[in-house]
Short mmCIF file of C-alpha atoms in Angstrom, two decimals:
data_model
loop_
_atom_site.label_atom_id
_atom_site.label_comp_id
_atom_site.label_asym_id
_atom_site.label_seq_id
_atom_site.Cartn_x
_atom_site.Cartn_y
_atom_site.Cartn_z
CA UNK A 1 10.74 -13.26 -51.06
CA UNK A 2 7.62 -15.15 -50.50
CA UNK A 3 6.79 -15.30 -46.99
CA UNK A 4 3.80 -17.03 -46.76
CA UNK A 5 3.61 -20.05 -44.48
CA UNK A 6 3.38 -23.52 -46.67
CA UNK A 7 -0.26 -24.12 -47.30
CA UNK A 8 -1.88 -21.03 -45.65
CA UNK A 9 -2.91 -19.59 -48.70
CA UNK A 10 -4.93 -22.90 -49.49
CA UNK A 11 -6.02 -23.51 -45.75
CA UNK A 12 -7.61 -20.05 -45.98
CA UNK A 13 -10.00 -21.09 -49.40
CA UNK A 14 -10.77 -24.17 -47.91
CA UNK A 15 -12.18 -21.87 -44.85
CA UNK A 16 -13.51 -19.60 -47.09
CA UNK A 17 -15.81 -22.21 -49.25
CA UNK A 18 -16.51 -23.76 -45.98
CA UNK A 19 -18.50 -20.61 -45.05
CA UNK A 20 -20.02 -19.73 -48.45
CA UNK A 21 -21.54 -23.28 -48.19
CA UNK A 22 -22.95 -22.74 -44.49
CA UNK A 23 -20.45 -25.22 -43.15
CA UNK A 24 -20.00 -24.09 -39.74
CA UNK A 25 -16.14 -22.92 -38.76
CA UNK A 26 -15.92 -24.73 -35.46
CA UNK A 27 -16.78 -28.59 -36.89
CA UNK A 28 -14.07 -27.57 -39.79
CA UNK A 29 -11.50 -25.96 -37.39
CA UNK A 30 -10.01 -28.44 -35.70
CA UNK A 31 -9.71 -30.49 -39.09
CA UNK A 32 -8.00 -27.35 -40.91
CA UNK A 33 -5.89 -27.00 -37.96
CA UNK A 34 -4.20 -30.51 -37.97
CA UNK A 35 -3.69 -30.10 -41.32
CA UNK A 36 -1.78 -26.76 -40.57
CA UNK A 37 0.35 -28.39 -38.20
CA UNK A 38 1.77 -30.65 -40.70
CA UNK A 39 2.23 -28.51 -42.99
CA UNK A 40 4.51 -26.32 -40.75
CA UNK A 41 6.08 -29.30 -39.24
CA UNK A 42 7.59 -30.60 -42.59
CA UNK A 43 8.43 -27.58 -43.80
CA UNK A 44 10.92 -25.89 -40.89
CA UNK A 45 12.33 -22.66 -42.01
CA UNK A 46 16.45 -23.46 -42.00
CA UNK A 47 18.17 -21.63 -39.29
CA UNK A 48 20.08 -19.14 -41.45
CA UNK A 49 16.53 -17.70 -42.68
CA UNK A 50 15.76 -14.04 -41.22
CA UNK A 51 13.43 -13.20 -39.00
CA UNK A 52 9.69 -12.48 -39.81
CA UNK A 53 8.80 -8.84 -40.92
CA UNK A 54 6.96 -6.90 -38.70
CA UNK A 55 4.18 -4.89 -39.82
CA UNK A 56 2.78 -1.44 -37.95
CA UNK A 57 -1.15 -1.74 -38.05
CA UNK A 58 -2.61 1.56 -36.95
CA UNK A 59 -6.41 0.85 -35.91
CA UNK A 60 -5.32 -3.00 -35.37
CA UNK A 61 -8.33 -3.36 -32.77
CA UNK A 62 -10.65 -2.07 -35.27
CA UNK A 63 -13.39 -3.80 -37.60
CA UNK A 64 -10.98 -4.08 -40.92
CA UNK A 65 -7.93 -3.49 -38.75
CA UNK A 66 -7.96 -6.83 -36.58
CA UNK A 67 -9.18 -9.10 -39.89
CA UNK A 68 -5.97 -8.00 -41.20
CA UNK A 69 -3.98 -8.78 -38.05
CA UNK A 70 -5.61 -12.40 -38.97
CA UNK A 71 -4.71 -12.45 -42.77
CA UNK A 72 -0.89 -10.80 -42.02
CA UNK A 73 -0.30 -13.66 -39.39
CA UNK A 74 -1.38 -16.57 -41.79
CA UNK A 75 0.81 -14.69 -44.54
CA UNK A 76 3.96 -15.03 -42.42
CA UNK A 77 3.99 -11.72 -40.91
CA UNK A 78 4.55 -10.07 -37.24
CA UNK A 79 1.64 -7.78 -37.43
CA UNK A 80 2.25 -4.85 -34.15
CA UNK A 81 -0.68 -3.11 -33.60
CA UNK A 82 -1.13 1.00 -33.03
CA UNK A 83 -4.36 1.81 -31.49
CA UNK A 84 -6.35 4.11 -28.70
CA UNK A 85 -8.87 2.31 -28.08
CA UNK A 86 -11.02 5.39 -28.12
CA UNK A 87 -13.55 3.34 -30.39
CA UNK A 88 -12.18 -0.25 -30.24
CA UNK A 89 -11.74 -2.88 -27.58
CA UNK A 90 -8.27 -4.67 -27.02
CA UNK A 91 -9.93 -7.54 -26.10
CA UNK A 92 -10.62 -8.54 -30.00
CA UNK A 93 -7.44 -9.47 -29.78
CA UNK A 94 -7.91 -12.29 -27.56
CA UNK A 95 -10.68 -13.37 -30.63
CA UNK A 96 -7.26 -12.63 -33.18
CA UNK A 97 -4.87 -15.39 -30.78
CA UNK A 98 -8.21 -17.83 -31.00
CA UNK A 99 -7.82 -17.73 -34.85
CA UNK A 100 -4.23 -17.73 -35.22
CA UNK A 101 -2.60 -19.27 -31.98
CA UNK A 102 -0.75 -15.64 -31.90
CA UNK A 103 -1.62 -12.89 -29.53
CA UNK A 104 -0.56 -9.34 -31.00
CA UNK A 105 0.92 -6.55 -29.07
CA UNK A 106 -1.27 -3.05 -29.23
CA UNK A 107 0.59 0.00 -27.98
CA UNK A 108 -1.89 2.53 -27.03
CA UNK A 109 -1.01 5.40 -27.94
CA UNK A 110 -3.10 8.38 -29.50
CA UNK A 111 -1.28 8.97 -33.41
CA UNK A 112 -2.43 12.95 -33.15
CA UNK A 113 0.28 12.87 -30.32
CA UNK A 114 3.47 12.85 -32.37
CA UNK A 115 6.15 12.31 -29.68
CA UNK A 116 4.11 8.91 -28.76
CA UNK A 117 4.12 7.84 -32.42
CA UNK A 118 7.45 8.28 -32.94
CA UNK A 119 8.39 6.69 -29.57
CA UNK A 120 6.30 3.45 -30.85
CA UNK A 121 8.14 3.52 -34.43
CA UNK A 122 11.28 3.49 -32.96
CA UNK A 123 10.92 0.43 -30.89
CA UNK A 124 9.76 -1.19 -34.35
CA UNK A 125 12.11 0.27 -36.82
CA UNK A 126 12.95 -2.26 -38.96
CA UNK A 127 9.20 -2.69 -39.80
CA UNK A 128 8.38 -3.86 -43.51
CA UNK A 129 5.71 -1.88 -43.81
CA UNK A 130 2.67 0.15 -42.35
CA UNK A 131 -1.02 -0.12 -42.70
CA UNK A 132 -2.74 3.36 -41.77
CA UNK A 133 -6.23 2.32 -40.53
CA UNK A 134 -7.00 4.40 -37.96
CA UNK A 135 -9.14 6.85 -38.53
CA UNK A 136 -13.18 8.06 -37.51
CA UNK A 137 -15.57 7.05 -39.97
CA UNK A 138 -18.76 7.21 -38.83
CA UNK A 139 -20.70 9.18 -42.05
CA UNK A 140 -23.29 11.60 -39.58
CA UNK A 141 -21.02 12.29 -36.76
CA UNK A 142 -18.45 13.63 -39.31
CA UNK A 143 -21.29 16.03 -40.37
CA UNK A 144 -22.28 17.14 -37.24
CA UNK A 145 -18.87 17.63 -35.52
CA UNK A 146 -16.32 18.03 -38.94
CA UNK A 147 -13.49 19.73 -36.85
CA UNK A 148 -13.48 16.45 -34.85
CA UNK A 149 -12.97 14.51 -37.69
CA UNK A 150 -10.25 16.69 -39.31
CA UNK A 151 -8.38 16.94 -36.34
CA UNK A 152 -7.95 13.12 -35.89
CA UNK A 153 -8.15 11.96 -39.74
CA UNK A 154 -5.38 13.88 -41.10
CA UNK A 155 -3.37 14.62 -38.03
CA UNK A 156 -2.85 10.71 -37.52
CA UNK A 157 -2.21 10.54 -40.70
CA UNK A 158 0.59 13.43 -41.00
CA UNK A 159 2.34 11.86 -37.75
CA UNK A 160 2.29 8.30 -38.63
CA UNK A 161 3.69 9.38 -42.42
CA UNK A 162 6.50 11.55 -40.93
CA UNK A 163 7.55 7.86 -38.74
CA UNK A 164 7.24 6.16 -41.86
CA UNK A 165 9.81 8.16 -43.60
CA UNK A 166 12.12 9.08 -40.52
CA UNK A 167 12.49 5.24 -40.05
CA UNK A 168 12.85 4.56 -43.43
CA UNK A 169 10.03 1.64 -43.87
CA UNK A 170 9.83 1.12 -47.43
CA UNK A 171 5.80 0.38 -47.93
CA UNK A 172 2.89 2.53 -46.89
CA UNK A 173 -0.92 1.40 -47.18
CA UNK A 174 -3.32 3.74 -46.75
CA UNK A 175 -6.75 3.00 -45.64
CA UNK A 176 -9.13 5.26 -48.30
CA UNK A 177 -12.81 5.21 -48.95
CA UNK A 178 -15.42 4.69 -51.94
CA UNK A 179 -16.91 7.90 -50.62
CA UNK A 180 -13.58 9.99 -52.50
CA UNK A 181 -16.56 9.58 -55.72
CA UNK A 182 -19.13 11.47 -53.98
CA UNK A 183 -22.04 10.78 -56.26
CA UNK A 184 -20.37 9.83 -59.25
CA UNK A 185 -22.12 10.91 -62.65
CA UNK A 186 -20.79 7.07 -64.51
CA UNK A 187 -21.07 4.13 -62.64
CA UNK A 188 -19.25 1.87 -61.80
CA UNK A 189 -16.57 4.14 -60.82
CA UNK A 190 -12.85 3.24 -61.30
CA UNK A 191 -9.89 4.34 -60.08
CA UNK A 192 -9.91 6.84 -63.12
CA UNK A 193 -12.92 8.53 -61.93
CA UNK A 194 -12.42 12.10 -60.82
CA UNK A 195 -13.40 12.72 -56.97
CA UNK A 196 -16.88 14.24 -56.80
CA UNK A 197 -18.11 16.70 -54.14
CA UNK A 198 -18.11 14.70 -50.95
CA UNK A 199 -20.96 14.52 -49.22
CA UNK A 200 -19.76 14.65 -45.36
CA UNK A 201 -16.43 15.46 -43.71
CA UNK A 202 -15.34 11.98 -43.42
CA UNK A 203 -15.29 11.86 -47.14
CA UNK A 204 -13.49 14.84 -47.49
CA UNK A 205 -11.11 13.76 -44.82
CA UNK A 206 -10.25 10.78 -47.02
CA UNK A 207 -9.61 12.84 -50.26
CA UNK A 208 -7.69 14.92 -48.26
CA UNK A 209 -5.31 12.07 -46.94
CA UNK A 210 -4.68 10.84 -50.55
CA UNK A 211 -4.11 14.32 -51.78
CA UNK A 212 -1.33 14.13 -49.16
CA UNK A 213 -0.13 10.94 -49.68
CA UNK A 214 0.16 12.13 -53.75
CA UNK A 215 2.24 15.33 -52.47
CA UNK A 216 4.73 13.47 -49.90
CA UNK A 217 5.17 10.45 -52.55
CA UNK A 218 7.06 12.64 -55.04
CA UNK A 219 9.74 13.32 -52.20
CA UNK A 220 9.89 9.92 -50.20
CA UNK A 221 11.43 6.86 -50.64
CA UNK A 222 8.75 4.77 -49.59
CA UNK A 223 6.47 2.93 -51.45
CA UNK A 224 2.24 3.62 -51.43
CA UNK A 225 -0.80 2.01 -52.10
CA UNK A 226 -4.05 3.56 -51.57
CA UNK A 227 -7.07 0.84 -50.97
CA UNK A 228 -10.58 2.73 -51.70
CA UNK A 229 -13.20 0.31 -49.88
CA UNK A 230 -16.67 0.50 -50.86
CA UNK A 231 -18.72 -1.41 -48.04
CA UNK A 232 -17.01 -3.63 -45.76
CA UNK A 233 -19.51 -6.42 -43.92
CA UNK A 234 -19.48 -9.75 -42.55
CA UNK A 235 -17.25 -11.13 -40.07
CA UNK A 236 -14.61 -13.90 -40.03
CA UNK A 237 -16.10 -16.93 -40.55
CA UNK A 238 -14.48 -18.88 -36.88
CA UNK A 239 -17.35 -15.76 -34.71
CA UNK A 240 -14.07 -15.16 -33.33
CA UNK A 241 -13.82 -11.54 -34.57
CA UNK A 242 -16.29 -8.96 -36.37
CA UNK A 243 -17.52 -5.89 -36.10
CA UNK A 244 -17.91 -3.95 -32.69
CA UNK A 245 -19.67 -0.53 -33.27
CA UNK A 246 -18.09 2.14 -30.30
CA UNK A 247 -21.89 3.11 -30.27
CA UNK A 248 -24.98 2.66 -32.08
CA UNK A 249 -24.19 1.54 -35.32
CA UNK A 250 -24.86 3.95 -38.44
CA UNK A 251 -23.66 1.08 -41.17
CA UNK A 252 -26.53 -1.19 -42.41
CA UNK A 253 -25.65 -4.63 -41.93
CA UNK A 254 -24.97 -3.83 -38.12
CA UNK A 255 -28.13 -2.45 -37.69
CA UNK A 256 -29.77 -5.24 -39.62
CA UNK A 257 -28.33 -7.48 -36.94
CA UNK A 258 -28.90 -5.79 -34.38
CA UNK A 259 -32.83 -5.49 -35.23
CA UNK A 260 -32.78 -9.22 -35.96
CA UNK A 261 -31.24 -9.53 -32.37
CA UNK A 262 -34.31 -7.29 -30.65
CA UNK A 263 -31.22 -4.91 -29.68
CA UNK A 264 -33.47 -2.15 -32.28
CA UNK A 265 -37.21 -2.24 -32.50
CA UNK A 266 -37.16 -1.26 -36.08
CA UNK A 267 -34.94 -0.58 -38.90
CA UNK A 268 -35.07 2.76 -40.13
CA UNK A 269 -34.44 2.54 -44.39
CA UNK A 270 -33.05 6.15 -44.79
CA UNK A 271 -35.23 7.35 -48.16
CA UNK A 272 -37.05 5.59 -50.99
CA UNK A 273 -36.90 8.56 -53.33
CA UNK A 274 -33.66 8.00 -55.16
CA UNK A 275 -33.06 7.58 -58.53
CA UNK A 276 -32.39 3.69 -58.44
CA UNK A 277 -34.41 0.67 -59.27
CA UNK A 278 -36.36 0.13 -55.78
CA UNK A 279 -35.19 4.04 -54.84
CA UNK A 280 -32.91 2.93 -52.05
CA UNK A 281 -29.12 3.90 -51.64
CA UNK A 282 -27.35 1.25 -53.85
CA UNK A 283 -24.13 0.15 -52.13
CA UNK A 284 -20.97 -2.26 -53.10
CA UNK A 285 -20.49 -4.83 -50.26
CA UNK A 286 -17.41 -6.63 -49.77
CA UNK A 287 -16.80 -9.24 -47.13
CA UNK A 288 -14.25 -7.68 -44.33
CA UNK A 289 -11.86 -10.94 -44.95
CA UNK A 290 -11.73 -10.29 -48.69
CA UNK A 291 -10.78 -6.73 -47.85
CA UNK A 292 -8.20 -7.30 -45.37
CA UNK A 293 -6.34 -9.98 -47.56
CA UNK A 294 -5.91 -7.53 -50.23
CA UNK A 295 -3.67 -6.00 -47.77
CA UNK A 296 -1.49 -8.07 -47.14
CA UNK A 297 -1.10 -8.80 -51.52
CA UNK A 298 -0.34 -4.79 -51.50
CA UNK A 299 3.09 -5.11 -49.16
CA UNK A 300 3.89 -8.25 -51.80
CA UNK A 301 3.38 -6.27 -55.01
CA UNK A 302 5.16 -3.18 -53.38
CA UNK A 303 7.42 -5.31 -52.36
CA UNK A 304 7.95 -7.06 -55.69
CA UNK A 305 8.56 -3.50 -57.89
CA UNK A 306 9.37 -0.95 -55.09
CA UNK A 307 11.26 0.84 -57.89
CA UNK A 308 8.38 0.97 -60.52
CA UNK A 309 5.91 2.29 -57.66
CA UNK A 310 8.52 4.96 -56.06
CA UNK A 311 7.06 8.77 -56.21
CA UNK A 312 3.50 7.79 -58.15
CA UNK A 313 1.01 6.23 -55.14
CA UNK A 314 -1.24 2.72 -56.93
CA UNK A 315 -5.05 3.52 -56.09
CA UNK A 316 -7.02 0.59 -56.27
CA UNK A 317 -11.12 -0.16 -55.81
CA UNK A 318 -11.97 -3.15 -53.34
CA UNK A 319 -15.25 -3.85 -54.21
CA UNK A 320 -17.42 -6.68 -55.20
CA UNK A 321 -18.30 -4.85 -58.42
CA UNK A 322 -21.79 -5.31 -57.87
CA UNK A 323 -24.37 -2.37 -56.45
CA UNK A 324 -26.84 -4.01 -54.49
CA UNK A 325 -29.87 -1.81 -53.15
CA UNK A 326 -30.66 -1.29 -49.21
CA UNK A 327 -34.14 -3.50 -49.86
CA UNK A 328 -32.10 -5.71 -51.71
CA UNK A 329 -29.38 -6.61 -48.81
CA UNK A 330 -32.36 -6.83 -46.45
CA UNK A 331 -33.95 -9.68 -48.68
CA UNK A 332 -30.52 -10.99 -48.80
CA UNK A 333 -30.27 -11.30 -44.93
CA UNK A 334 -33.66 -12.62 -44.80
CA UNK A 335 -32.97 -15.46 -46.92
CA UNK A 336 -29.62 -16.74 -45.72
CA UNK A 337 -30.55 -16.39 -42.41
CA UNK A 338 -34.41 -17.07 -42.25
CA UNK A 339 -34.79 -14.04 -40.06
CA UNK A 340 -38.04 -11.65 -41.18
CA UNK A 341 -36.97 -8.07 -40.65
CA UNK A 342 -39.00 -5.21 -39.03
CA UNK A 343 -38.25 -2.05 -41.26
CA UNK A 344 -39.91 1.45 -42.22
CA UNK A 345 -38.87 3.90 -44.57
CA UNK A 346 -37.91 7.38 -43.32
CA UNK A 347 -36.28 10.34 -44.34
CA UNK A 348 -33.06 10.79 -46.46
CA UNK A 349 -29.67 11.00 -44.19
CA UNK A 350 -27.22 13.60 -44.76
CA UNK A 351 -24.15 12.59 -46.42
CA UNK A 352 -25.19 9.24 -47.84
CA UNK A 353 -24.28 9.17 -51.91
CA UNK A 354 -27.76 8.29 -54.00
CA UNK A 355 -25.45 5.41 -55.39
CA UNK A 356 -21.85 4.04 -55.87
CA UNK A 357 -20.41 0.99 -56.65
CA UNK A 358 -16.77 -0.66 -58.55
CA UNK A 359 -15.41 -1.09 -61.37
CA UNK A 360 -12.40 -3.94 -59.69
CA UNK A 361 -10.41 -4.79 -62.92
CA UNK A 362 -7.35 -3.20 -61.82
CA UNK A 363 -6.86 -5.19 -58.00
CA UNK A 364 -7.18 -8.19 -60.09
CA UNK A 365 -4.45 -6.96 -62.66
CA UNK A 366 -2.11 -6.11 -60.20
CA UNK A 367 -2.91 -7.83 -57.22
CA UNK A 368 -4.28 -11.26 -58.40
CA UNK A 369 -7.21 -10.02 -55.55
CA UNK A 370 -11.10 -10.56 -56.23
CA UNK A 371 -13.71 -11.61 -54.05
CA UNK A 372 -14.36 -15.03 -52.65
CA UNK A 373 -17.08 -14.09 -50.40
CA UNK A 374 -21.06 -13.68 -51.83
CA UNK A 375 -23.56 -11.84 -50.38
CA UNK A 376 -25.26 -14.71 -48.68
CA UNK A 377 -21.74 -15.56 -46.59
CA UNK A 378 -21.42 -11.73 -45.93
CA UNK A 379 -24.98 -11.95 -44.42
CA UNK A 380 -24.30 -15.42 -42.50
CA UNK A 381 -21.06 -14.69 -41.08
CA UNK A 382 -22.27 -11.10 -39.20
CA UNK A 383 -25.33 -12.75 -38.11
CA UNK A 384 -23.06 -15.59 -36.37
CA UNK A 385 -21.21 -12.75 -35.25
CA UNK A 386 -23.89 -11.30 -33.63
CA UNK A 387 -25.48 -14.63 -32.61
CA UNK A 388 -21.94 -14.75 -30.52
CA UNK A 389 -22.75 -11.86 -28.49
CA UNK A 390 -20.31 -9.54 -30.76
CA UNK A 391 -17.57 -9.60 -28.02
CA UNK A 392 -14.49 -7.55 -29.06
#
């Protein structure tokens, strides 16, 4: 069944070519909005429709997490969110009920504490599906405190699988990583390409939660799709929502913005020495909307062949397919915001890959997904992000 609210999925281009051309979301919103309202006004589901699925996001307050609360809504779902807020703020949900007119619930509740989760899944049983963001990611804390990172990565993840099964919800998408490659010896990588040694804990954390997901699929009824994300940036394109680093941020478009802001003095490039063509990390960046809609196409197709996809887990890349170089994304910024950036080089980091980036064939095969954002609306929409004080 096709749940998607009449005219959503075209309301959502028009806001996304809107912000590739620089066309500011407020002076389109209110436009886009009264055209929403007719839509849903001539087209009245009949009374003896059922009710809206929910969906269990775990990590809804997060950075990827709440963009898919936004996508989910405007797909026709009831999105319920599972999160600590340990490293999020509930208040970017207030930014989510700007967007959508919908405020969504959070329960929070730590997922390592497996009464708690199962208490939350019960109240939700009939849920369509789950999406397992939460999780730590931050690439030098993992290395410097791994047990940390075990503990909460693949506990959460054991706990909110068990739920999942127990309550019988039929689709399961798991949050994975690009850094599963490690440094990969053929680029671009696809889904085909074996796991590499990975360079931190988080990495590792992530193999190890699709290793698991592989095991339990051959024994559970459910459904699973594993989405590898190579670098997600940007923010939604209303400044409602973005992203909202617990501390200071390790990712480089944050701390771009943040040095463009004067909230950093400098912006450290971690190593010139690489083997690439300006010998900076080369990364795949993918706007955070683009990611967060595939989502929601990943219940559909599970939902469209739950047979075909029972006991053998669909891995798929979200990437741009394009490896753009750490100089490179600062020229980028610099041009689609006019903003000249204060950097140095220094030293190598532990646990950043020399270079990875995707081969996206097979989303577009199976999910009809590939990117509508460039690199010049990734840049623009976290700088007007930041610009907005980065609430959340």
């Amino acid at each position: 069944m096709d749940r998607r609210r009449p005219g959503s999925v075209a309301l959502r281009r028009l806001e996304t070519r809107a912000a590739g051309m620089g066309i500011l979301w407020p002076r389109l919103q209110p436009w886009l909005s009264a055209i929403s309202c007719a839509y849903l006004d001539s087209a009245r589901a009949p009374a003896n429709i059922r009710p809206v699925s929910e969906v269990i996001v775990t990590g809804g307050c997060g950075y990827i997490g709440s963009h898919t609360l936004v996508e989910l809504i405007a797909a026709g779902y009831e999105p319920v969110s599972i999160d600590d807020n340990s490293r999020s703020s509930e208040s970017i949900l207030d930014g989510v009920r700007r967007i959508t007119g919908r405020r969504v619930s959070n329960h929070r509740v730590d997922l390592r504490d497996a009464l708690l989760t199962e208490e939350v899944f019960s109240r939700h049983s009939g849920a369509a599906a789950v999406i397992h963001f939460a999780a730590y990611k931050t690439v030098p804390e993992s290395v410097a405190k791994p047990l940390v990172y075990y503990d909460n990565n693949v506990n959460s993840l054991l706990n909110v699988l068990a739920c999942t099964e127990k309550y019988g919800i039929p689709h399961f998408i798991f949050s994975s990583s690009c850094a599963v490659y490690g440094n990969a010896k053929e680029l671009p990588v696809t889904e085909e390409t074996p796991f590499g040694e990975p360079e931190c804990p988080y990495a590792r954390t992530k193999q190890m939660g699709e290793h698991i997901i592989q095991d339990f699929a051959q024994v559970s009824n459910a459904g699973f799709v594993s989405l590898r994300y190579f670098n997600p940036v940007g923010a939604h394109p209303s400044g409602e929502i973005g992203e909202v680093p617990f501390s200071r941020p390790d990712n480089l478009v944050p701390r771009i913005c943040w040095t463009a802001n004067g909230k950093l003095t400098e912006l450290v490039v971690h190593g010139d020495d690489y083997d690439t063509r300006d010998g900076t990390c080369i990364r795949d960046y993918v706007h955070v909307s683009d990611i967060a809609r595939a989502h929601v196409l990943a219940i559909d197709y599970l939902a469209k062949s739950p047979i075909a996809n029972r006991h053998s887990p669909i891995t798929l890349n979200l990437g741009s397919g394009t490896g753009t170089t750490v100089l490179e994304a600062i020229r980028a910024f610099e041009q689609a915001t006019g903003r000249k950036l204060d950097y140095r080089i220094g030293p190598r980091r532990a646990g950043d890959a020399a270079a990875v980036y995707s081969d996206n064939r097979k989303a577009e095969v199976l999910l009809d997904w590939r990117p509508e954002y460039g690199l010049d609306a990734m840049m623009k929409t976290a700088w007007q992000w930041e610009q907005s004080g980065g609430r959340g």
